[in-house]
Coordinates of C-alpha atoms and ligand atoms in Angstrom, one line a residue:
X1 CA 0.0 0.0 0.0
X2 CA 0.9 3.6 -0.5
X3 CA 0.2 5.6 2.7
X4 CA 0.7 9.4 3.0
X5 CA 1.3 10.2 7.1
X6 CA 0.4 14.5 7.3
X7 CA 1.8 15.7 10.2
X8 CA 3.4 19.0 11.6
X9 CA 6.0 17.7 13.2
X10 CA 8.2 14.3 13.0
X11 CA 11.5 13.0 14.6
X12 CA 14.0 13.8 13.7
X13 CA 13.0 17.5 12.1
X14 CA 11.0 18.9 13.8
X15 CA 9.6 17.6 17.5
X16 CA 7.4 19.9 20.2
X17 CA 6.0 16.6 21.5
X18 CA 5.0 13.0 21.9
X19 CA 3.5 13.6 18.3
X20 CA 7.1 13.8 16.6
X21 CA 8.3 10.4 18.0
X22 CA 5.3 8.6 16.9
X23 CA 6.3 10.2 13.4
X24 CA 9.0 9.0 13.4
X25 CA 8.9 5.8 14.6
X26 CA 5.5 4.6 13.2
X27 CA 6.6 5.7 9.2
X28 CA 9.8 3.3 9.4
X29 CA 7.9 0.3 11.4
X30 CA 5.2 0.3 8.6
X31 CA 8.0 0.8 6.0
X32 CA 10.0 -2.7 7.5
X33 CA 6.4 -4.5 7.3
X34 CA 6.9 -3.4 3.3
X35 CA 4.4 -0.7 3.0
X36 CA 5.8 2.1 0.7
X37 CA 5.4 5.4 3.0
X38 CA 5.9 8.8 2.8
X39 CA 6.0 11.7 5.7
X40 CA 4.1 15.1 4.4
X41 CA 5.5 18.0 6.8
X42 CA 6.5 21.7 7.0
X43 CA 9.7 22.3 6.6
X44 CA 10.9 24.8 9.4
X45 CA 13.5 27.2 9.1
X46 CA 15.3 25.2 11.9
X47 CA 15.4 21.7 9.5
X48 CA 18.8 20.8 8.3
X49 CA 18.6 20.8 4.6
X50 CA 21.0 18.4 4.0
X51 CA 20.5 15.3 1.9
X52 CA 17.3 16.7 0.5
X53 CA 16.7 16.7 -3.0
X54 CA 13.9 19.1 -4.5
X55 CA 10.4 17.7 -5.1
X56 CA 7.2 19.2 -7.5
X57 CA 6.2 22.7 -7.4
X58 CA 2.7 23.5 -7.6
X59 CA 0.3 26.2 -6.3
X60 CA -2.2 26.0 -4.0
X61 CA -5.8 28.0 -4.7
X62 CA -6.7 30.1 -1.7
X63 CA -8.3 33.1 -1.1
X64 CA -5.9 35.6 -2.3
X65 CA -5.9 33.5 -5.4
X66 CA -2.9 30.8 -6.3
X67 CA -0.5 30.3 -3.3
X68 CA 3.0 29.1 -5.3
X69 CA 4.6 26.0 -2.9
X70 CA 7.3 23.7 -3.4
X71 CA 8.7 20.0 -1.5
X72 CA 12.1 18.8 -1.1
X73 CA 12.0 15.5 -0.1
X74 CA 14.7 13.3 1.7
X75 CA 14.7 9.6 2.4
X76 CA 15.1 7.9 5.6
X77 CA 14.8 4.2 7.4
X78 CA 12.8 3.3 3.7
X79 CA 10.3 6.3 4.3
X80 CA 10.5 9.5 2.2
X81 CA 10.1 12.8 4.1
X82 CA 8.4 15.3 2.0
X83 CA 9.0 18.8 3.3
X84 CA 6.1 21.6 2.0
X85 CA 8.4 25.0 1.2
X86 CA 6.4 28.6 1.9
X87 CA 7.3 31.3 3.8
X88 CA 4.7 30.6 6.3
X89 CA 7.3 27.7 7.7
X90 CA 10.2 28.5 6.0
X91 CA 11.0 31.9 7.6
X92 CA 9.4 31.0 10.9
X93 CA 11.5 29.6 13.7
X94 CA 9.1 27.9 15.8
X95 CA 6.6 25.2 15.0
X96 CA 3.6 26.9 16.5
X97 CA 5.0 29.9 17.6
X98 CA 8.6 31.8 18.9
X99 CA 7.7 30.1 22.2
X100 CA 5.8 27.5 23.4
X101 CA 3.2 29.9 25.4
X102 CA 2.5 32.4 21.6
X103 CA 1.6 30.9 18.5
X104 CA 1.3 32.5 15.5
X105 CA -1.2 34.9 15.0
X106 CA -1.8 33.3 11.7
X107 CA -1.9 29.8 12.5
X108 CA -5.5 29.2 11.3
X109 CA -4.1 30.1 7.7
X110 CA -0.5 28.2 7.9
X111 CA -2.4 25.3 8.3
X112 CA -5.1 25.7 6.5
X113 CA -2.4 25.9 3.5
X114 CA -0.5 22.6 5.0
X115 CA -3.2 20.9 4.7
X116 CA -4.7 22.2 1.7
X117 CA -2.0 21.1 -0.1
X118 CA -2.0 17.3 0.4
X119 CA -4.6 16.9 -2.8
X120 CA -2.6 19.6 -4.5
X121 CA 0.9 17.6 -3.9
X122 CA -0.8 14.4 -4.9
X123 CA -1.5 15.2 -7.9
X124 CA 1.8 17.2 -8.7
X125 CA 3.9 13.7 -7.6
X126 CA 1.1 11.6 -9.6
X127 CA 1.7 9.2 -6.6
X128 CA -1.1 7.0 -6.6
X129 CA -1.9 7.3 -2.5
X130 CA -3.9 4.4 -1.0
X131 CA -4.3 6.2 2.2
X132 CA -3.7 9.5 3.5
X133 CA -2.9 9.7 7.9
X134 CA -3.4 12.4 9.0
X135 CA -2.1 13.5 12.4
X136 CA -3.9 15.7 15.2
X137 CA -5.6 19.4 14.2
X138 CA -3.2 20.8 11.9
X139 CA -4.2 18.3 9.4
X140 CA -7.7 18.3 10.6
X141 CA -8.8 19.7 7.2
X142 CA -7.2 17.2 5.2
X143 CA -10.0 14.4 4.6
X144 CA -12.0 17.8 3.9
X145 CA -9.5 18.9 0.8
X146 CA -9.4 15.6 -0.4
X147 CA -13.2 15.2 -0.9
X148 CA -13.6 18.8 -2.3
X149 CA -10.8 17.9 -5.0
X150 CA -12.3 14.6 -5.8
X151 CA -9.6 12.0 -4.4
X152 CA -10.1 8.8 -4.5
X153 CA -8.4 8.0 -1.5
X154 CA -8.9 6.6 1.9
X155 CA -8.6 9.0 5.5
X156 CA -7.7 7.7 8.7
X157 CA -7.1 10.3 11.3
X158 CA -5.1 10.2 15.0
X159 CA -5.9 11.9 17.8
X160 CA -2.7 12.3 19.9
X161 CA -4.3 14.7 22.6
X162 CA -8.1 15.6 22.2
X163 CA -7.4 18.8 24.3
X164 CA -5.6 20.9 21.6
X165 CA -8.4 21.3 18.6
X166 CA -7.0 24.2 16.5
X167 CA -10.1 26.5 17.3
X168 CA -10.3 29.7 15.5
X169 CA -12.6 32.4 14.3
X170 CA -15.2 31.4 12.3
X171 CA -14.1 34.0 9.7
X172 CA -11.1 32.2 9.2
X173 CA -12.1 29.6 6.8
X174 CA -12.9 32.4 4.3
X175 CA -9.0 32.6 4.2
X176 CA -8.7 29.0 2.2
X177 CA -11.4 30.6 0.1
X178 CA -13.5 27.2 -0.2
X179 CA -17.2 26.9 0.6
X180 CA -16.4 24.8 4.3
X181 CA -19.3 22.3 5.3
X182 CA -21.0 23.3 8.6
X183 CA -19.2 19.9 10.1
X184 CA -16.2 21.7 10.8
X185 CA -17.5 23.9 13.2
X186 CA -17.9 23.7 16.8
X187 CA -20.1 25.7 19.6
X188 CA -23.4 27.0 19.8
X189 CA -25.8 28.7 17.0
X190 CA -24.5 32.1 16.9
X191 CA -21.0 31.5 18.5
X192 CA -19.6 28.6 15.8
X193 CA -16.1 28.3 16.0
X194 CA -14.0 26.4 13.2
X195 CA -12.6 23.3 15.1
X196 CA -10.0 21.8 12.9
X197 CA -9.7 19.0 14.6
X198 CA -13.4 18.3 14.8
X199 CA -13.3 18.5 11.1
X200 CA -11.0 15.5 10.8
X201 CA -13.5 13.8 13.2
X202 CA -16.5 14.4 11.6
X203 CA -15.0 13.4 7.6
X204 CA -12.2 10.9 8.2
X205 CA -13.5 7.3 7.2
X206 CA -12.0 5.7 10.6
X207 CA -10.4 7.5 13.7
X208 CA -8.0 5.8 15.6
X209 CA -6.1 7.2 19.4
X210 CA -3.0 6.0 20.9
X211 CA -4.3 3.6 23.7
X212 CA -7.6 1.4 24.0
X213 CA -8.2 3.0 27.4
X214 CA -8.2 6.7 25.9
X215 CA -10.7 5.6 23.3
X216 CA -13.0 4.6 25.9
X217 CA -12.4 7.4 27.9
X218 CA -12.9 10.0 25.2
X219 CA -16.3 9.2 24.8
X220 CA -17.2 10.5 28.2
X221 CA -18.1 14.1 29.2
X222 CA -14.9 13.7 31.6
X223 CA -12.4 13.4 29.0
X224 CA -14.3 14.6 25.8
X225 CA -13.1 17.9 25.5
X226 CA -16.7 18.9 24.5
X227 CA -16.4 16.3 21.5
X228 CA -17.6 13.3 23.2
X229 CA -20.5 13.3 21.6
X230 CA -19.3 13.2 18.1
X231 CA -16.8 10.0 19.2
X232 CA -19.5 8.0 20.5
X233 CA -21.9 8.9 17.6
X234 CA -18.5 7.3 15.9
X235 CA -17.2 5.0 17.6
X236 CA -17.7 2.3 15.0
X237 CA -15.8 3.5 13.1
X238 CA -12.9 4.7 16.1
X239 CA -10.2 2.4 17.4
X240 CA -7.2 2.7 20.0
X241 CA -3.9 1.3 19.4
X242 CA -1.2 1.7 21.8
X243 CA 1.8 3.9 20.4
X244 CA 5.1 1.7 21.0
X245 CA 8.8 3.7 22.0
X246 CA 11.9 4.5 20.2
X247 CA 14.0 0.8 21.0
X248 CA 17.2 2.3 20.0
X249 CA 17.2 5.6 21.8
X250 CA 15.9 4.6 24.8
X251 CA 17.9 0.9 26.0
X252 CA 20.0 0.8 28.9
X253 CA 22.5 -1.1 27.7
X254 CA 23.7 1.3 25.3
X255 CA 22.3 4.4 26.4
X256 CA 24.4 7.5 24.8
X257 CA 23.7 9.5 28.0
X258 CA 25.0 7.6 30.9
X259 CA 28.3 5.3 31.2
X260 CA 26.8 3.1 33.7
X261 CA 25.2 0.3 31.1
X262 CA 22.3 -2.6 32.8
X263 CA 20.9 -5.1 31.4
X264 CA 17.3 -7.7 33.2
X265 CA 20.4 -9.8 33.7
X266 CA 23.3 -7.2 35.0
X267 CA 21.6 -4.5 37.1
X268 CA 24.9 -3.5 38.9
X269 CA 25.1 -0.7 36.4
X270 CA 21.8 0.8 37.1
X271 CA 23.0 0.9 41.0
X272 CA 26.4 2.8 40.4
X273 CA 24.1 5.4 37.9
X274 CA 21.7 6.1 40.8
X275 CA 24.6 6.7 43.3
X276 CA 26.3 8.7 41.2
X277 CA 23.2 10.7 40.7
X278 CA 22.5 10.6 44.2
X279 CA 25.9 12.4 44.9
X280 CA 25.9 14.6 42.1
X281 CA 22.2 16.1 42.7
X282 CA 23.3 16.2 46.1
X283 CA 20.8 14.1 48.3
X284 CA 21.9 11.6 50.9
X285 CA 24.3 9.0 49.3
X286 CA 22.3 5.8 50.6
X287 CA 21.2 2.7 48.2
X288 CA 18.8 1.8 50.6
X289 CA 16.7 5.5 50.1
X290 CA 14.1 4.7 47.4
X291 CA 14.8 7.6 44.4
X292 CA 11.5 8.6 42.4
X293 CA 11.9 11.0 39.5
X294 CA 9.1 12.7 37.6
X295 CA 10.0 14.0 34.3
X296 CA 7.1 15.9 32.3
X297 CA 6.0 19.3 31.4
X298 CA 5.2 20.9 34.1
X299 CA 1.7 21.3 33.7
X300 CA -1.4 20.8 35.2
X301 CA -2.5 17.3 32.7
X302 CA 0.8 16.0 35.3
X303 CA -1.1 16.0 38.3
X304 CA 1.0 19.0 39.8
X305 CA -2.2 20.1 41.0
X306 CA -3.1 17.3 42.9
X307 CA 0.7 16.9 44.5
X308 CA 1.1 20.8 45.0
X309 CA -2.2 22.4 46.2
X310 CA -5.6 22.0 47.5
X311 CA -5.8 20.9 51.2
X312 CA -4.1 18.2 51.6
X313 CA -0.4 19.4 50.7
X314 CA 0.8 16.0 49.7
X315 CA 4.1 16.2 48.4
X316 CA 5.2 18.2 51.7
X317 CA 3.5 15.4 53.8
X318 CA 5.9 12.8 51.6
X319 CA 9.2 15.1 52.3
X320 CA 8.8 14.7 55.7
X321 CA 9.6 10.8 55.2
X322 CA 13.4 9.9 55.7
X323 CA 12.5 7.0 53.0
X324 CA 11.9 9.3 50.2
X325 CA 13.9 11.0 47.4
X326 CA 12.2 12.8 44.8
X327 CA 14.0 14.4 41.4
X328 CA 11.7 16.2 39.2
X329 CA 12.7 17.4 35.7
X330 CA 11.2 19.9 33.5
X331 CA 9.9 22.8 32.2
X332 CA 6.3 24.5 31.9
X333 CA 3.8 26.6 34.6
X334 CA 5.5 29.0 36.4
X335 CA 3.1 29.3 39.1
X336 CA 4.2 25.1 40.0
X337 CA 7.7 25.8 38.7
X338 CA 8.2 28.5 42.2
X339 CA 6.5 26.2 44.1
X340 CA 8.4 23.4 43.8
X341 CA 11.8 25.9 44.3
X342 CA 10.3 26.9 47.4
X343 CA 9.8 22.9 48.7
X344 CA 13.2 22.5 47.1
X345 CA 14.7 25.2 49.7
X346 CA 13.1 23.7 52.8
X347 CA 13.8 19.8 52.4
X348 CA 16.9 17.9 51.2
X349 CA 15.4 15.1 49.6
X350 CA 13.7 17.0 46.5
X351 CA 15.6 18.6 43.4
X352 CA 14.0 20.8 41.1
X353 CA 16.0 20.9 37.9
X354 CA 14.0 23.1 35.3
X355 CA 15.5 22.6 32.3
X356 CA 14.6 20.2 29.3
X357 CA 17.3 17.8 29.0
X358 CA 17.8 14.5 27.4
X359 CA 21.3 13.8 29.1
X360 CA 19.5 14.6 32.6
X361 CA 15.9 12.8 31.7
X362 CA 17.9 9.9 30.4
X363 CA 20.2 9.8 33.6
X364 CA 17.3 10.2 35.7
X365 CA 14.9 7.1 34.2
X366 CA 18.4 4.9 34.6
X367 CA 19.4 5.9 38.1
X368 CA 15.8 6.1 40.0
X369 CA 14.1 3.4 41.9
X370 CA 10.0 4.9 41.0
X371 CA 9.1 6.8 37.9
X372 CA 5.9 9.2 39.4
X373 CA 3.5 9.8 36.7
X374 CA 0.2 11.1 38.5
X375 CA -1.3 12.5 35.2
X376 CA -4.7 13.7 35.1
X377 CA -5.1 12.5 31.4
X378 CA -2.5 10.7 29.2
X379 CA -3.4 9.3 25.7
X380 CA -0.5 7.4 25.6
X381 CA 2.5 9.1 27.4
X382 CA 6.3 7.5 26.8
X383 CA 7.8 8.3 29.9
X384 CA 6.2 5.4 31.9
X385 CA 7.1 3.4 28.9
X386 CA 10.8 4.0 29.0
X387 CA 10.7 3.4 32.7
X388 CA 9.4 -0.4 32.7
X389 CA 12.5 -0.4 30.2
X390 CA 14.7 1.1 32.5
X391 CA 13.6 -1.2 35.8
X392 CA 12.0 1.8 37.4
X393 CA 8.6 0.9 37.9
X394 CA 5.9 3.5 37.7
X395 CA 3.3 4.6 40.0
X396 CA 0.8 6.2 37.8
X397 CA -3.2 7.0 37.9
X398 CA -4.8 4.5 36.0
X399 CA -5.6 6.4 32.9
X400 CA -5.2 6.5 29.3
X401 CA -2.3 4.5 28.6
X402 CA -0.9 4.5 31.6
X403 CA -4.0 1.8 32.2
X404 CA -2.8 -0.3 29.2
X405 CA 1.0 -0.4 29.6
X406 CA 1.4 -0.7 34.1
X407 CA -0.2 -3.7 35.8
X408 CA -0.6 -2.9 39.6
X409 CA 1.2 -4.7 41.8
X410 CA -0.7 -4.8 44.9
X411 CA -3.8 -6.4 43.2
X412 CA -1.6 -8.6 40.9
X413 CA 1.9 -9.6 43.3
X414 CA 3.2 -12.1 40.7
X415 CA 2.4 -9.9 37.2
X416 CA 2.6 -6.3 38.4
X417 CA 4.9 -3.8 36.9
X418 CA 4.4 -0.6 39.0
X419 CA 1.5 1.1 41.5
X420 CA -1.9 2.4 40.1
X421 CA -3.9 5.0 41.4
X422 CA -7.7 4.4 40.4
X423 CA -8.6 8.2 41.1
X424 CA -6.7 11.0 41.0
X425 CA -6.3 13.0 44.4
X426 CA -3.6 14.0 46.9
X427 CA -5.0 11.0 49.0
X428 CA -4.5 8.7 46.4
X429 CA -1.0 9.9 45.4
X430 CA 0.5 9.3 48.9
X431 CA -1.3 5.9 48.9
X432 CA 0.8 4.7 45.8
X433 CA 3.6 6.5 46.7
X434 CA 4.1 4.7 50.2
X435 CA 2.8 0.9 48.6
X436 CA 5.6 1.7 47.0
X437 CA 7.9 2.9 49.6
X438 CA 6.8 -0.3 51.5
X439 CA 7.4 -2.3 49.1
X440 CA 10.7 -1.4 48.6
X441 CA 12.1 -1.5 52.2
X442 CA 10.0 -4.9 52.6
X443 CA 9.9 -7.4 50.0
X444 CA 13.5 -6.9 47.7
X445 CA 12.6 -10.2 46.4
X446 CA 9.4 -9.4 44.4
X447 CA 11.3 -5.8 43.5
X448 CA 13.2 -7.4 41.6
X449 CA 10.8 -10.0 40.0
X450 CA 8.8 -7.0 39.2
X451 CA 11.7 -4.8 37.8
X452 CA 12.9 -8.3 35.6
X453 CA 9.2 -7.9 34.5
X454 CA 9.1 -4.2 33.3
X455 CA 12.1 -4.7 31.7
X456 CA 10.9 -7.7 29.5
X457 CA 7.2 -5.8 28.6
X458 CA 7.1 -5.9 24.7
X459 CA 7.0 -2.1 24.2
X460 CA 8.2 -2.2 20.4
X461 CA 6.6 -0.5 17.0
X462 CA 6.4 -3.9 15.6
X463 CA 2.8 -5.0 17.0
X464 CA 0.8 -1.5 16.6
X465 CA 2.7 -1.1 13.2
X466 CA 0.7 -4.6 12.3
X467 CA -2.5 -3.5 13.7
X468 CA -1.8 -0.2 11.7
X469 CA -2.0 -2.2 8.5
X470 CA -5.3 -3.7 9.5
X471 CA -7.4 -0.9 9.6
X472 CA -5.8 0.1 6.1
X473 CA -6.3 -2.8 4.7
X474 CA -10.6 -2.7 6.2
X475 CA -10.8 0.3 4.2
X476 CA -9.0 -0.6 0.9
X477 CA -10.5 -3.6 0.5
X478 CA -13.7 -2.0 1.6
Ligands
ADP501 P1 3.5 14.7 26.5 O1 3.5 14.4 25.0 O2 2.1 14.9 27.0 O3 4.4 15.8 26.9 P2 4.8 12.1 26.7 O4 5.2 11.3 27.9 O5 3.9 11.4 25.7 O6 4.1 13.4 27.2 O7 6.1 12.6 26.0 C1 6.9 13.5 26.5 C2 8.3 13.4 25.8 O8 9.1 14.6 26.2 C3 9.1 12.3 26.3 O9 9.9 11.8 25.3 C4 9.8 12.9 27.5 O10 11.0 12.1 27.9 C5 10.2 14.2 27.0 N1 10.4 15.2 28.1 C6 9.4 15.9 28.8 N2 10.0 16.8 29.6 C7 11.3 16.7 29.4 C8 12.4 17.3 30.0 N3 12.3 18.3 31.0 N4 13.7 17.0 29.6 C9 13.8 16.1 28.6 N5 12.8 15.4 28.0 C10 11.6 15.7 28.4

């Protein structure tokens, strides 16, 4: 099959997010199963241009009449990356904006153009396309083009995070100068809203998310982002299948970060790498202390919320334990960023490191014991992925993915990988945190038949990469 993937960002040109590495590992799995795939993308100012070679040139019809475009295209692991040139992308130095907290004013119209010229780039290449992915709201309006030009083609559309929706002014879609079908918009009678993502929704032929759990999930007020409604009115037609993680960047036995290499068999490595980051973080140099980590965005999806405020003051309550360590990495909401400083100042067993580091996340999911992930919501989330890789078991709410990848071990002692939270509260936090703690100090013997465990969990591309090809092949036999 030939399968276009649309996307606005993909390892390793472009990445703001958990998006990117799904690019980027998902386009080569399917190409190593022998599908023939290509990547469609903007290419930034900030991509390296070497080793691409230029593509067609064609223009695009929008409002201000035809909008002249060209590709350069570069292959990679057996998939093609096809780069759309404009100024929109070319001269901007950010994917969504100069910072992560502005986008671009004229974002409704940058990707209105991205993704209005998928048709237009079809044709040009004369690539016969079986199937066109598209990727989360900035190619929301794809299966939409694709049906106005006439393509005989098949959509299938990913939602990576329901939350972000590329919601604009109505009088927006006047800028692609097209006659838009009232499915696109979102909102009330008299306040519509174009909904980009909602328009890949409503027109794709089948909508798939990156863990069973989050498909469920979705389809409740809790978690449907207003759009519930519109995913169980499809939910025929909508599927999860779990994302898998990068093998090669993330294995500890030839991690490019940290010297100190482990294996399920050979764990001494991943006991020298936790005192040396014990001593170089400065907290108290003792193997017996149990050292979590949390490394996220710090944001309030991460439960920083639930461990920071409200009444119960959690994470002070767990500082005040002489069996706790707690490294947190990361960047994101100021407001939590001081607040963890200021907890930082007053106890010696929690390091703040803002920064966004893959030497220091790496080092961190190698050298800790626990790997805290209390997110509110996670579609898929990575980071508890690479821990069970790592031997450092999560303790997670059970949501999202974090539900499909972490078996408890409390309810399940001879299968569990890590410690689940069923609701998300301060109450429930310290609950996982100390089964944990206990655990650890109590029964070293089924720690390390649960950390042999997470390490062996299948985690590859390989089996969603197959289930991938199912769904394509449903719709082009159907
Ligand atoms: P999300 O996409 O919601 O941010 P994921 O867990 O799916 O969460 O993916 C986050 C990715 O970003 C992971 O690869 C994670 O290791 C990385 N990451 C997040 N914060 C940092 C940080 N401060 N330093 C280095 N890597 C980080």
């Amino acid at each position: 099959m030939n399968i276009l993937m649309v996307s606005s960002e993909a390892v390793p040109f472009s990445k703001s997010g958990g998006l990117a590495d799904v690019l980027g590992s998902l386009s080569p799995a399917l190409a190593k199963k022998g599908e023939v795939v290509r990547v469609f993308m903007p290419m930034y100012s900030f991509i390296d241009r070497k080793g691409f070679r230029k593509g067609p040139r064609f223009t695009v019809p929008m409002l201000n009449g035809e909008v002249a475009v060209s590709t350069v295209s570069r292959k990679l692991d057996g998939v093609e990356y096809v780069g759309l040139e404009h100024p929109y992308f070319t001269e901007r130095s950010g994917i969504y904006g100069d910072t992560s907290f502005t986008p671009y004013a004229d974002n409704a119209e940058r990707f209105m153009l991205f993704a209005k010229a998928v048709p237009y780039y079809l044709k040009a290449a004369e690539w016969n396309c079986d199937i066109v992915h598209c990727h989360d709201w900035t190619a929301g309006l794809v299966p939409f083009y694709l049906k106005d030009c006439q393509m005989k083609v098949h959509t299938v559309f990913t939602i990576h995070n329901l939350a972000y929706q590329g919601d604009f002014s109505r009088f927006d879609t006047v800028l692609g100068g097209d006659r838009i079908p009232e499915e696109v918009f979102s909102g009330p009678a008299g306040g519509r809203r174009l909904n980009m993502l909602k328009a890949g929704l409503e027109l794709a032929d089948k909508i798939t998310t990156v863990s069973p759990t989050y498909a469920e999930e979705i389809q409740t007020e809790r978690y449907g982002c207003g759009l519930d409604w519109l995913l169980r009115e499809r939910k025929e037609d909508l599927k999860g299948i779990l994302n898998g993680m990068d093998m090669h960047e993330w294995n500890p036995r030839s991690d490019k970060f940290f010297p100190e290499h482990y294996s399920v068999k050979d764990r001494s490595g991943k006991n020298e790498l936790k005192a040396r980051v014990q001593k170089e973080y400065g907290f108290k140099e003792d193997p017996n202390i149990p050292l979590f980590t949390m490394i996220s965005r710090i944001a309030d999806q991460k439960g920083y919320g639930e461990l920071l405020g409200g009444n119960h003051p959690v994470l002070e309550e767990l500082l005040y334990q002489e069996n706790f360590q707690l490294l947190v990495i990361g960047t994101g909401d100021k407001h939590y960023e001081e607040k963890l400083k200021e907890a930082e100042k007053r106890h010696d067993n929690l390091v703040v490191n803002i920064a966004f580091s893959s030497v220091t996340a790496h080092e961190a999911e190698g050298a800790a014991d626990f790997f805290l992930m209390p997110s509110r919501y996670e579609p898929c989330g990575l980071n508890q992925m690479y821990s069970l890789h790592y031997g450092t078991l999560p303790v997670a709410h059970r949501t999202g993915g974090l539900a499909d990848t972490i078996i408890d071990i409390t309810a399940n002692p001879s299968t569990g990988t890590g410690f689940l939270m069923e609701d998300l509260s301060s109450e429930s936090i310290s609950d996982a945190v100390n089964r944990a703690i206990r655990y650890y100090k109590e029964n070293r013997e089924g720690m390390e038949k649960a950390i042999t465990r997470a390490m062996t969990v299948d985690l590859s591309w390989d089996k969603s990469a197959g289930e991938y090809i199912e769904l394509y092949n449903t719709l082009s036999k159907g």
